[in-house]
mmCIF file of C-alpha atoms in Angstrom:
data_model
loop_
_atom_site.group_PDB
_atom_site.id
_atom_site.type_symbol
_atom_site.label_atom_id
_atom_site.label_comp_id
_atom_site.label_asym_id
_atom_site.label_seq_id
_atom_site.Cartn_x
_atom_site.Cartn_y
_atom_site.Cartn_z
ATOM 1 C CA UNK A 1 -50.890 -21.117 18.993
ATOM 2 C CA UNK A 2 -49.322 -22.620 22.124
ATOM 3 C CA UNK A 3 -46.085 -21.368 23.636
ATOM 4 C CA UNK A 4 -44.021 -23.509 26.003
ATOM 5 C CA UNK A 5 -41.419 -21.980 28.315
ATOM 6 C CA UNK A 6 -38.287 -24.128 28.284
ATOM 7 C CA UNK A 7 -35.777 -21.731 29.870
ATOM 8 C CA UNK A 8 -35.791 -21.187 33.608
ATOM 9 C CA UNK A 9 -33.416 -19.673 36.189
ATOM 10 C CA UNK A 10 -30.213 -21.618 36.783
ATOM 11 C CA UNK A 11 -27.732 -20.834 39.595
ATOM 12 C CA UNK A 12 -24.164 -21.385 38.414
ATOM 13 C CA UNK A 13 -20.783 -21.169 40.129
ATOM 14 C CA UNK A 14 -19.629 -20.125 43.566
ATOM 15 C CA UNK A 15 -20.614 -16.495 43.036
ATOM 16 C CA UNK A 16 -24.294 -17.378 42.630
ATOM 17 C CA UNK A 17 -24.677 -16.219 39.041
ATOM 18 C CA UNK A 18 -28.221 -16.660 37.746
ATOM 19 C CA UNK A 19 -28.907 -17.287 34.056
ATOM 20 C CA UNK A 20 -32.125 -18.014 32.198
ATOM 21 C CA UNK A 21 -31.230 -21.191 30.294
ATOM 22 C CA UNK A 22 -32.637 -24.620 29.493
ATOM 23 C CA UNK A 23 -32.451 -27.519 31.919
ATOM 24 C CA UNK A 24 -29.985 -29.350 29.682
ATOM 25 C CA UNK A 25 -27.656 -26.336 29.564
ATOM 26 C CA UNK A 26 -27.941 -25.914 33.341
ATOM 27 C CA UNK A 27 -27.027 -29.570 33.930
ATOM 28 C CA UNK A 28 -24.108 -29.226 31.510
ATOM 29 C CA UNK A 29 -22.817 -26.227 33.486
ATOM 30 C CA UNK A 30 -23.440 -28.154 36.735
ATOM 31 C CA UNK A 31 -25.872 -25.574 38.045
ATOM 32 C CA UNK A 32 -29.062 -25.699 40.110
ATOM 33 C CA UNK A 33 -32.161 -25.537 37.877
ATOM 34 C CA UNK A 34 -35.380 -23.922 39.188
ATOM 35 C CA UNK A 35 -38.342 -25.559 37.450
ATOM 36 C CA UNK A 36 -40.934 -23.647 39.468
ATOM 37 C CA UNK A 37 -39.644 -20.105 38.787
ATOM 38 C CA UNK A 38 -39.393 -18.050 35.612
ATOM 39 C CA UNK A 39 -37.215 -15.074 36.657
ATOM 40 C CA UNK A 40 -33.840 -14.788 38.403
ATOM 41 C CA UNK A 41 -35.364 -12.292 40.837
ATOM 42 C CA UNK A 42 -37.536 -15.132 42.175
ATOM 43 C CA UNK A 43 -34.581 -17.277 43.308
ATOM 44 C CA UNK A 44 -31.774 -16.865 45.826
ATOM 45 C CA UNK A 45 -28.671 -18.465 44.335
ATOM 46 C CA UNK A 46 -26.450 -17.636 47.314
ATOM 47 C CA UNK A 47 -28.728 -19.622 49.653
ATOM 48 C CA UNK A 48 -28.576 -22.705 47.432
ATOM 49 C CA UNK A 49 -24.808 -22.539 47.024
ATOM 50 C CA UNK A 50 -24.042 -22.110 50.743
ATOM 51 C CA UNK A 51 -26.615 -24.622 51.918
ATOM 52 C CA UNK A 52 -27.234 -25.594 55.559
ATOM 53 C CA UNK A 53 -29.694 -23.138 57.098
ATOM 54 C CA UNK A 54 -31.100 -20.010 55.535
ATOM 55 C CA UNK A 55 -29.798 -16.496 55.904
ATOM 56 C CA UNK A 56 -31.046 -13.799 58.231
ATOM 57 C CA UNK A 57 -30.897 -11.377 55.285
ATOM 58 C CA UNK A 58 -31.255 -12.749 51.746
ATOM 59 C CA UNK A 59 -28.478 -10.614 50.237
ATOM 60 C CA UNK A 60 -25.864 -11.214 52.971
ATOM 61 C CA UNK A 61 -24.401 -14.690 53.589
ATOM 62 C CA UNK A 62 -24.393 -14.447 57.384
ATOM 63 C CA UNK A 63 -23.844 -18.014 58.534
ATOM 64 C CA UNK A 64 -21.268 -17.178 61.219
ATOM 65 C CA UNK A 65 -21.345 -20.675 62.709
ATOM 66 C CA UNK A 66 -19.665 -22.084 59.578
ATOM 67 C CA UNK A 67 -16.395 -20.564 60.761
ATOM 68 C CA UNK A 68 -16.640 -22.403 64.103
ATOM 69 C CA UNK A 69 -18.179 -25.701 62.992
ATOM 70 C CA UNK A 70 -15.041 -27.278 61.397
ATOM 71 C CA UNK A 71 -13.177 -26.820 64.673
ATOM 72 C CA UNK A 72 -15.417 -29.385 66.361
ATOM 73 C CA UNK A 73 -16.055 -31.732 63.443
ATOM 74 C CA UNK A 74 -13.971 -34.835 62.883
ATOM 75 C CA UNK A 75 -14.093 -37.567 60.258
ATOM 76 C CA UNK A 76 -14.371 -40.231 62.931
ATOM 77 C CA UNK A 77 -12.935 -41.502 66.186
ATOM 78 C CA UNK A 78 -9.507 -42.222 64.679
ATOM 79 C CA UNK A 79 -9.276 -38.701 63.264
ATOM 80 C CA UNK A 80 -10.274 -37.273 66.648
ATOM 81 C CA UNK A 81 -7.593 -39.332 68.452
ATOM 82 C CA UNK A 82 -4.875 -38.318 65.977
ATOM 83 C CA UNK A 83 -5.849 -34.661 66.400
ATOM 84 C CA UNK A 84 -5.761 -34.892 70.201
ATOM 85 C CA UNK A 85 -2.366 -36.629 70.207
ATOM 86 C CA UNK A 86 -1.003 -34.030 67.782
ATOM 87 C CA UNK A 87 -2.246 -31.195 69.960
ATOM 88 C CA UNK A 88 -0.919 -32.761 73.169
ATOM 89 C CA UNK A 89 2.557 -33.434 71.773
ATOM 90 C CA UNK A 90 3.586 -31.209 68.873
ATOM 91 C CA UNK A 91 1.579 -28.112 69.707
ATOM 92 C CA UNK A 92 2.470 -28.200 73.403
ATOM 93 C CA UNK A 93 6.136 -28.368 72.399
ATOM 94 C CA UNK A 94 5.754 -25.253 70.215
ATOM 95 C CA UNK A 95 3.836 -23.479 72.939
ATOM 96 C CA UNK A 96 6.550 -24.121 75.521
ATOM 97 C CA UNK A 97 9.350 -23.322 73.039
ATOM 98 C CA UNK A 98 8.010 -19.991 71.865
ATOM 99 C CA UNK A 99 6.388 -18.684 75.029
ATOM 100 C CA UNK A 100 7.949 -15.568 76.517
ATOM 101 C CA UNK A 101 7.605 -16.577 80.125
ATOM 102 C CA UNK A 102 5.409 -18.328 82.593
ATOM 103 C CA UNK A 103 1.838 -17.298 82.954
ATOM 104 C CA UNK A 104 1.335 -16.440 79.282
ATOM 105 C CA UNK A 105 -1.802 -18.509 79.082
#
């Protein structure tokens, strides 16, 4: 008698839910299938969902740089130029219009 394991851990959704299901079901739910593991306790769904680098602690998504990174990223040179022109014109107007007095900055 030979038994074949067809269900494995699958990470589903933004909350990192782990279910033991088949590969076909995992693909249908658009999850991340773990062929090498057999239990949900052997995988870290939050790490796979958040991507980039790993976490300092497995249970806490502590990638603080993700809050700062979009500030410096641009889709290209044209996007960067449009952003700089917007900041130099529109935002400087609002800053001067709503400032209380000189020396605020």
